[in-house]
PDB file of N, CA and C and ligand atoms in Angstrom:
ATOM      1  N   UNK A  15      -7.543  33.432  -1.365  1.00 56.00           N
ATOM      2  CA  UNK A  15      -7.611  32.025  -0.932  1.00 56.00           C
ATOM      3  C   UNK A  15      -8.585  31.251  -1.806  1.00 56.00           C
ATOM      4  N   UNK A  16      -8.711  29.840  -1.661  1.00 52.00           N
ATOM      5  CA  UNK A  16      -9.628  28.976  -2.712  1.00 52.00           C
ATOM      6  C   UNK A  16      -9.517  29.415  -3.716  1.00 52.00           C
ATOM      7  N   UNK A  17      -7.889  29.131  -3.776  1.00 56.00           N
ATOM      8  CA  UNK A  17      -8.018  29.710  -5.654  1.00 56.00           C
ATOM      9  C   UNK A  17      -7.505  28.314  -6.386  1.00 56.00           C
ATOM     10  N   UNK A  18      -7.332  27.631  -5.511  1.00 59.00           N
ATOM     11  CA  UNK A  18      -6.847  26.139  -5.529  1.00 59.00           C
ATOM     12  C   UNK A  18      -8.445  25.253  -5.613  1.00 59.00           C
ATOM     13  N   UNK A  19      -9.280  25.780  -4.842  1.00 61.00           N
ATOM     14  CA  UNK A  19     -10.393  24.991  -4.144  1.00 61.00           C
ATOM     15  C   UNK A  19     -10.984  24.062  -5.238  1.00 61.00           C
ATOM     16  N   UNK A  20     -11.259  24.510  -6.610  1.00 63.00           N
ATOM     17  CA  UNK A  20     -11.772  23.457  -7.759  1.00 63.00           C
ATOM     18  C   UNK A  20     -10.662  22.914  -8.313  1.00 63.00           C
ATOM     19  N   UNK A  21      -9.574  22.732  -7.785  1.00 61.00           N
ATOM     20  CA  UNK A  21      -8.977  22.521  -9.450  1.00 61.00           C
ATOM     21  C   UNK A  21      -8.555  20.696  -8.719  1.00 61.00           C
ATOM     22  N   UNK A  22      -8.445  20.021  -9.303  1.00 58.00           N
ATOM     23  CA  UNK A  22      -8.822  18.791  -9.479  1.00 58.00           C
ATOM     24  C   UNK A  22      -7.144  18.245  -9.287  1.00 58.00           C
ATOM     25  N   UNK A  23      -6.918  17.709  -8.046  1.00 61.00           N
ATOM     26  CA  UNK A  23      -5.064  17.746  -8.002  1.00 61.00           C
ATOM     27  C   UNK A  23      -4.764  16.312  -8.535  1.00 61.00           C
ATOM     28  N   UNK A  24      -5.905  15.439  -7.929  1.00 54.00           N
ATOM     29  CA  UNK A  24      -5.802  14.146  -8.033  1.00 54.00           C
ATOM     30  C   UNK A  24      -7.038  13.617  -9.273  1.00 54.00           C
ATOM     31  N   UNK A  25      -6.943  12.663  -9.712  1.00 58.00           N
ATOM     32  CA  UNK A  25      -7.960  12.079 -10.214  1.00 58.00           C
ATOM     33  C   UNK A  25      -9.022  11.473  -9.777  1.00 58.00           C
ATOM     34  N   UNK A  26     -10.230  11.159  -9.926  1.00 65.00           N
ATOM     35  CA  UNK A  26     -11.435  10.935  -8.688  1.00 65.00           C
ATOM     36  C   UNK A  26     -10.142   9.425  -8.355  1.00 65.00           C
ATOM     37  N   UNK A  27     -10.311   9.178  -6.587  1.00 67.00           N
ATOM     38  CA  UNK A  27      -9.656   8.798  -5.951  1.00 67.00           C
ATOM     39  C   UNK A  27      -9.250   7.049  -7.077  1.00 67.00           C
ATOM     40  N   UNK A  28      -8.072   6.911  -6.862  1.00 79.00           N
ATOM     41  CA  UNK A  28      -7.526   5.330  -7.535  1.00 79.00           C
ATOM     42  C   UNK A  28      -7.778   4.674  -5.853  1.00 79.00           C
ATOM     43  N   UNK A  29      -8.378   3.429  -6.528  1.00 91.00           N
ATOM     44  CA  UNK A  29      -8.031   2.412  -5.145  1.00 91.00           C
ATOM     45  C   UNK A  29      -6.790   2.158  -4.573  1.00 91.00           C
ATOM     46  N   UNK A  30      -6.289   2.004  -3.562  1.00 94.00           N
ATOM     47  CA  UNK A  30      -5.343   1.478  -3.024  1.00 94.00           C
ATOM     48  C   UNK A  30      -4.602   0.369  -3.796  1.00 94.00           C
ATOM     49  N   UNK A  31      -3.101   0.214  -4.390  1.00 92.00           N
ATOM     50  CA  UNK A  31      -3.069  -0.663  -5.177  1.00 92.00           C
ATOM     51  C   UNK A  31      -2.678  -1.580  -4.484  1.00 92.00           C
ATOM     52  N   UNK A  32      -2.824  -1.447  -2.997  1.00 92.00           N
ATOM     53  CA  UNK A  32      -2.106  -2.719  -1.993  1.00 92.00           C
ATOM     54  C   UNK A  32      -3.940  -3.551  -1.460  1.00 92.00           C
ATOM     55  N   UNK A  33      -4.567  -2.569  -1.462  1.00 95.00           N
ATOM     56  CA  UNK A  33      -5.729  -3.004  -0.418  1.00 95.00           C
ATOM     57  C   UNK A  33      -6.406  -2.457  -1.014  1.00 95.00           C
ATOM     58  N   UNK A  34      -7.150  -1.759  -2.439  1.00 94.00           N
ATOM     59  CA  UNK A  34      -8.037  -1.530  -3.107  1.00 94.00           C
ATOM     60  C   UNK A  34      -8.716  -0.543  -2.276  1.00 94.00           C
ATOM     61  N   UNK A  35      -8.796  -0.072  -1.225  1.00 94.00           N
ATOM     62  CA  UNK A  35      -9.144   1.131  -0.660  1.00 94.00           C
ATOM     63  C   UNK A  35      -9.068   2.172  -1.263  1.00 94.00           C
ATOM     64  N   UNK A  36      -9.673   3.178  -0.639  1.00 92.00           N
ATOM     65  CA  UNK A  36      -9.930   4.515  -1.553  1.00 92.00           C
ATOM     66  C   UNK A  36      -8.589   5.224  -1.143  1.00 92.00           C
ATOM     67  N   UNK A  37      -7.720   5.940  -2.115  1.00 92.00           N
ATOM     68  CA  UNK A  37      -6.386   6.055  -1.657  1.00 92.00           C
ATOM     69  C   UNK A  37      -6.741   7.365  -0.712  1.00 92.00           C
ATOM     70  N   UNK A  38      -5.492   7.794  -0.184  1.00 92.00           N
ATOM     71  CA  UNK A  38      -5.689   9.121   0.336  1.00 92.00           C
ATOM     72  C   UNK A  38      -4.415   9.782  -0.053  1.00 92.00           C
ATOM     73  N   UNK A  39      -4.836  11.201  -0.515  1.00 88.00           N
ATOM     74  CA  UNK A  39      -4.099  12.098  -1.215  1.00 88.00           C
ATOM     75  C   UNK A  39      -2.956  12.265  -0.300  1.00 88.00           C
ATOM     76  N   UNK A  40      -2.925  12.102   0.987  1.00 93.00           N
ATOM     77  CA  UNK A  40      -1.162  12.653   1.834  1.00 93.00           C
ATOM     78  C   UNK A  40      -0.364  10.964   1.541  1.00 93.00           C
ATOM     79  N   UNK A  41      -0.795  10.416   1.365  1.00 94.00           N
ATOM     80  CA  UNK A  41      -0.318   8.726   1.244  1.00 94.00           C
ATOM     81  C   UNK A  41      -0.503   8.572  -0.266  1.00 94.00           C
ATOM     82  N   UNK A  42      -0.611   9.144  -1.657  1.00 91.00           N
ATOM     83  CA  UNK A  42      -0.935   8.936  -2.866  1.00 91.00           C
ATOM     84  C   UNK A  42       0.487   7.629  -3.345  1.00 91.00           C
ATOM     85  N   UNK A  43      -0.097   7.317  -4.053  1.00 92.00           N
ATOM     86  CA  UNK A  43      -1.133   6.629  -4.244  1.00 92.00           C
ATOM     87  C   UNK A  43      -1.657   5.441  -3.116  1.00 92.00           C
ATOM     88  N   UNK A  44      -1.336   5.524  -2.170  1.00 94.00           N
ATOM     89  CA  UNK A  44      -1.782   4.679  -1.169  1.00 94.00           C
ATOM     90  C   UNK A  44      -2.754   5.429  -0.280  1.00 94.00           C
ATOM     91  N   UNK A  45      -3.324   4.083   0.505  1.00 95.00           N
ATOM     92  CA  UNK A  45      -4.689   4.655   1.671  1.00 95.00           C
ATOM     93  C   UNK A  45      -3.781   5.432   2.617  1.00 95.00           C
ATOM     94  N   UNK A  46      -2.576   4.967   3.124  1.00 96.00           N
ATOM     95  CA  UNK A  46      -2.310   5.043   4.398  1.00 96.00           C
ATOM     96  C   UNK A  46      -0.633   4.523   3.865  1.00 96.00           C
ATOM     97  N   UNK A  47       0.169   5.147   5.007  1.00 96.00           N
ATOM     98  CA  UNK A  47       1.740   4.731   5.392  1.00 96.00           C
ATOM     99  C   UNK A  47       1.962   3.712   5.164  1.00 96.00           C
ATOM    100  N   UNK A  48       0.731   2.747   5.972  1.00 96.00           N
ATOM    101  CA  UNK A  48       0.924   1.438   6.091  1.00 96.00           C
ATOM    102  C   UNK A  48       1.041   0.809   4.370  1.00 96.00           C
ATOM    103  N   UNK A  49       0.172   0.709   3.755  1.00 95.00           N
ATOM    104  CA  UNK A  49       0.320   0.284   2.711  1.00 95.00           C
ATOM    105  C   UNK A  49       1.470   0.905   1.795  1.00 95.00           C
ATOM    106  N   UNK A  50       1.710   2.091   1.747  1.00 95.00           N
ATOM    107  CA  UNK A  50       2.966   2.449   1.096  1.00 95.00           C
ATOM    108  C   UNK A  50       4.066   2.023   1.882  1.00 95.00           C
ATOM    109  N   UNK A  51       4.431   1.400   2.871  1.00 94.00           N
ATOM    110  CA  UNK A  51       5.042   0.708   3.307  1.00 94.00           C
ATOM    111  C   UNK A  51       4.952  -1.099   2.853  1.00 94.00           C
ATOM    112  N   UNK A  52       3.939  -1.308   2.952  1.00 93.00           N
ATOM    113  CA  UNK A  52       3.886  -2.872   2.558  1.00 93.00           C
ATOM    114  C   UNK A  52       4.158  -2.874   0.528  1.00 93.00           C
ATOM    115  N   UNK A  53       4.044  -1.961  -0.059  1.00 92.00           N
ATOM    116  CA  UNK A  53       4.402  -1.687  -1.275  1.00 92.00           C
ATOM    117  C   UNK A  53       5.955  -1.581  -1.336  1.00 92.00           C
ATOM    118  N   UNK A  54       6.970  -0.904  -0.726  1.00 91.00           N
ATOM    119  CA  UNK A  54       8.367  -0.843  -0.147  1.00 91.00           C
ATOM    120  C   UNK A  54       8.708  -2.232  -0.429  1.00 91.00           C
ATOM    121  N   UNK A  55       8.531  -2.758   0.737  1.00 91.00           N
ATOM    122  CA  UNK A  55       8.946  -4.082   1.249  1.00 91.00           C
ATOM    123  C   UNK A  55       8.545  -4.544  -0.347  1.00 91.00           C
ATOM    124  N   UNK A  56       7.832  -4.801  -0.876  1.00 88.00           N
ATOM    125  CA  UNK A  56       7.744  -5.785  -1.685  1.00 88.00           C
ATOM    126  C   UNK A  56       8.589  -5.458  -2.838  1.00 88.00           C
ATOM    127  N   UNK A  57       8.759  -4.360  -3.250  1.00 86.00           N
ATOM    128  CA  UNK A  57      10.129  -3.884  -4.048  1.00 86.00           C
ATOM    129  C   UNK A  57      11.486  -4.232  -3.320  1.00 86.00           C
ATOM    130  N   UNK A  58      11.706  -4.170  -2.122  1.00 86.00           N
ATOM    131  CA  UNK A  58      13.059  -4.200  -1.620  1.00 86.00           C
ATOM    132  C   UNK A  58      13.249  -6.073  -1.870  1.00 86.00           C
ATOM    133  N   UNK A  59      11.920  -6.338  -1.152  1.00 85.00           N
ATOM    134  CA  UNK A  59      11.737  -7.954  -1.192  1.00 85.00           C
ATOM    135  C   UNK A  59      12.100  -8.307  -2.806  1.00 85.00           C
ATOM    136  N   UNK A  60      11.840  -8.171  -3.944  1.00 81.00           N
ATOM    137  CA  UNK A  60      12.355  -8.381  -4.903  1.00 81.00           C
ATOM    138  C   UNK A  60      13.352  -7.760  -5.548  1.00 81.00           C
ATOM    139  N   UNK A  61      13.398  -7.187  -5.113  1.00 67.00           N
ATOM    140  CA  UNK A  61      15.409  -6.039  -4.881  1.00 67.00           C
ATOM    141  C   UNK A  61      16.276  -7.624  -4.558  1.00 67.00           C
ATOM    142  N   UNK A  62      15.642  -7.995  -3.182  1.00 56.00           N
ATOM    143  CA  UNK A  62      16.971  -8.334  -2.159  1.00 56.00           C
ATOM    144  C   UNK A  62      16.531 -10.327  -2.901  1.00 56.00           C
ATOM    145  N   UNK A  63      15.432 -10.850  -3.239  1.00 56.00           N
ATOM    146  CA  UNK A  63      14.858 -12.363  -3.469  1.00 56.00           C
ATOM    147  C   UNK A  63      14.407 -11.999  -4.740  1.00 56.00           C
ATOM    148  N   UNK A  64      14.903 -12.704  -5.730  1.00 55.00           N
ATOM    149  CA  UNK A  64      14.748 -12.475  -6.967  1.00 55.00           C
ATOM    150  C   UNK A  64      13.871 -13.556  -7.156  1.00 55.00           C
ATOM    151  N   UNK A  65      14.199 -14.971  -6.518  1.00 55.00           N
ATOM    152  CA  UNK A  65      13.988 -16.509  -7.160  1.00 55.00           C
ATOM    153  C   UNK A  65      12.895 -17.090  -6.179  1.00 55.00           C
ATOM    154  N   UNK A  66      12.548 -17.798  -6.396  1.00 58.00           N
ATOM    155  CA  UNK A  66      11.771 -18.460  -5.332  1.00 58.00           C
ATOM    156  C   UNK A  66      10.815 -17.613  -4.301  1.00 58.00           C
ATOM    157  N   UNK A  67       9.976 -16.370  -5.034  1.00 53.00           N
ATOM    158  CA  UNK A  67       9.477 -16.122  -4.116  1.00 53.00           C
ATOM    159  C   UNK A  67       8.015 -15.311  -4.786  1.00 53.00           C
ATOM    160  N   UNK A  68       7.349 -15.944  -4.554  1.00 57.00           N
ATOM    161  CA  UNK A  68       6.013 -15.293  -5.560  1.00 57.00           C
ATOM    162  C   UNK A  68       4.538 -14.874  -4.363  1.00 57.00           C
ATOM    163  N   UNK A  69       4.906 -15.252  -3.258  1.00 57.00           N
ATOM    164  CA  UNK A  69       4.076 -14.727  -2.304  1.00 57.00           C
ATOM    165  C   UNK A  69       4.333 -14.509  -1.453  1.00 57.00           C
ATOM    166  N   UNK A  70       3.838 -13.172  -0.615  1.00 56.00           N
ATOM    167  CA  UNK A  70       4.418 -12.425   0.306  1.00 56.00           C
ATOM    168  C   UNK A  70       4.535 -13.105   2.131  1.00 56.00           C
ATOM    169  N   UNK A  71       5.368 -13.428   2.229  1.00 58.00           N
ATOM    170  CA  UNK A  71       5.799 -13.722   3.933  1.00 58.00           C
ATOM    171  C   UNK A  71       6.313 -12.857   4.776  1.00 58.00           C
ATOM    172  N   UNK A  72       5.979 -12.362   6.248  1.00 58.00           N
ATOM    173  CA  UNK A  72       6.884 -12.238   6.543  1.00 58.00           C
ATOM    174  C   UNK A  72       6.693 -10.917   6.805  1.00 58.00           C
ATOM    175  N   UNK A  73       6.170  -9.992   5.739  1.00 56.00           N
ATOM    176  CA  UNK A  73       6.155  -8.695   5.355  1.00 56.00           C
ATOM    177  C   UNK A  73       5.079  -8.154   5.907  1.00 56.00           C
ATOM    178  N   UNK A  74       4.166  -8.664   6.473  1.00 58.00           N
ATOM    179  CA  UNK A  74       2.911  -7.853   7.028  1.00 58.00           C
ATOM    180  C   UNK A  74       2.573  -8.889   8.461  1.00 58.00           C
ATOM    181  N   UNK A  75       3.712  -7.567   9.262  1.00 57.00           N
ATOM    182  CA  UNK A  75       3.593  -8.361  10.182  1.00 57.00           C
ATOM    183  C   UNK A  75       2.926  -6.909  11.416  1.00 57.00           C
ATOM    184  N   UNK A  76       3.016  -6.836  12.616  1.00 58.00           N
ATOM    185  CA  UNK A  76       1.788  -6.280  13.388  1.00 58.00           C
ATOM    186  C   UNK A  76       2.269  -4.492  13.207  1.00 58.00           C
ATOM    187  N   UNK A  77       1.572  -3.631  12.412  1.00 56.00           N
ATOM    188  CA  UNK A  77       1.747  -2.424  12.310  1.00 56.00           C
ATOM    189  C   UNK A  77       1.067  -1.652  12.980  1.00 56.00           C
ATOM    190  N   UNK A  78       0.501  -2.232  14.109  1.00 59.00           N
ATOM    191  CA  UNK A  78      -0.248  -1.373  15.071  1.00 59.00           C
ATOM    192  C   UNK A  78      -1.333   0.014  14.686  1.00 59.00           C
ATOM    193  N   UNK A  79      -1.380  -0.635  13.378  1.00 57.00           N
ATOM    194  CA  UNK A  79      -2.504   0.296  12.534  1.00 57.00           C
ATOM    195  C   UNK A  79      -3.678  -1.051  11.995  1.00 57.00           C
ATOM    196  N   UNK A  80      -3.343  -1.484  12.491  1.00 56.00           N
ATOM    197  CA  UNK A  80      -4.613  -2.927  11.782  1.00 56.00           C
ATOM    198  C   UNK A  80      -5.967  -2.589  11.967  1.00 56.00           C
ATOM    199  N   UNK A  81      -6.440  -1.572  10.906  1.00 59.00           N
ATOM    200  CA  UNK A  81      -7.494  -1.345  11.153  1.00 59.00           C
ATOM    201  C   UNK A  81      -8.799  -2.526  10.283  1.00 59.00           C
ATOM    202  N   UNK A  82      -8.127  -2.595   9.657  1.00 55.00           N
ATOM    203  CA  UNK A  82      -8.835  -3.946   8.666  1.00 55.00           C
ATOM    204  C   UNK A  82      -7.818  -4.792   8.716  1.00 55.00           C
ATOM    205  N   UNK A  83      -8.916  -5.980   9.144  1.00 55.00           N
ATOM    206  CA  UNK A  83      -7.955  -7.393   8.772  1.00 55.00           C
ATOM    207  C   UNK A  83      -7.679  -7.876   7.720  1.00 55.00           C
ATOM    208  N   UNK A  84      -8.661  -7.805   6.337  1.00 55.00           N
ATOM    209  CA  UNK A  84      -8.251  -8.157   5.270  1.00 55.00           C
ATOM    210  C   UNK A  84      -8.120  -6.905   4.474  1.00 55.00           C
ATOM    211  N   UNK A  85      -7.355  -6.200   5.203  1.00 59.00           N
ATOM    212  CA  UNK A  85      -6.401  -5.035   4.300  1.00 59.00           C
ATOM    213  C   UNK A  85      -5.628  -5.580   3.135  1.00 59.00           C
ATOM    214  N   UNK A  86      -4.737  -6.849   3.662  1.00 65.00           N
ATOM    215  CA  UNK A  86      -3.515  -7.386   2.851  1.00 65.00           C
ATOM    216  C   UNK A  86      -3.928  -9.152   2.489  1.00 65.00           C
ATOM    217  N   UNK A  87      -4.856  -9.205   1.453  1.00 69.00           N
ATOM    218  CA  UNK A  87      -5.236 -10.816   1.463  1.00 69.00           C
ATOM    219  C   UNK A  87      -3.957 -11.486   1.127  1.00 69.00           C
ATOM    220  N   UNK A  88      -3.403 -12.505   2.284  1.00 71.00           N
ATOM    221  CA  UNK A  88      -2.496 -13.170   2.608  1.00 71.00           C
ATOM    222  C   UNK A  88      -2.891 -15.008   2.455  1.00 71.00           C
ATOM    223  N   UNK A  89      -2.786 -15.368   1.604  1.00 72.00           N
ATOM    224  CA  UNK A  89      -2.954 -16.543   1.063  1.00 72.00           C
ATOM    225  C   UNK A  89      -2.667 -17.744   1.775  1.00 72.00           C
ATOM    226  N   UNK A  90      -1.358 -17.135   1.876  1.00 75.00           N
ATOM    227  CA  UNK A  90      -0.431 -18.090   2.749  1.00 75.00           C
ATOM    228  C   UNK A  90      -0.342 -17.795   4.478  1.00 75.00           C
ATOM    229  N   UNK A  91      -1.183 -17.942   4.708  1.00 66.00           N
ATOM    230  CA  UNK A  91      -1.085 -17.741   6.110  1.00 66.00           C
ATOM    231  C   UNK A  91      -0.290 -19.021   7.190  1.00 66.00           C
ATOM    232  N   UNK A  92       0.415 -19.856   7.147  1.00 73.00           N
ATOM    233  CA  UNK A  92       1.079 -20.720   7.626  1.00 73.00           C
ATOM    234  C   UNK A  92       2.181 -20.736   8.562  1.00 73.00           C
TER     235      UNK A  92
HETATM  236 ZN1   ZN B 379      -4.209   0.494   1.247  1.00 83.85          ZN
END
């Protein structure tokens, strides 16, 4: 056993590229589900809206994981 224990799987942790958080290795490159989920959406979202759409609506809406409020800085809050 621990024959794994040093060897370096990940790189010292990348921030979250949704929420700059420290990622976590079962969610790589994301902190959490949640954000590899709000990463999804924004590919599908420009999958499915090519034109007219340069900031996110819509898409971060109550994930019952809200552990930080400014997880997802939302500009447009309206
Ligand atoms: Zn995150």
């Amino acid at each position: 056993m621990a024959a794994d224990s040093n060897v370096t799987r990940l790189r010292p942790t990348r921030p979250c590229p949704i929420c700059k958080k420290p990622s976590a290795q079962k969610f790589h490159p994301f902190c959490s589900a949640r954000c590899a989920d709000v990463d999804l959406n924004r590919w599908l979202s420009g999958t499915y809206v090519i034109a007219g759409r340069d900031k996110e609506d819509g898409e971060d809406e109550n994930w019952g994981e809200e552990d930080s409020a400014s997880a997802v800085p939302d500009p447009s809050e309206d």
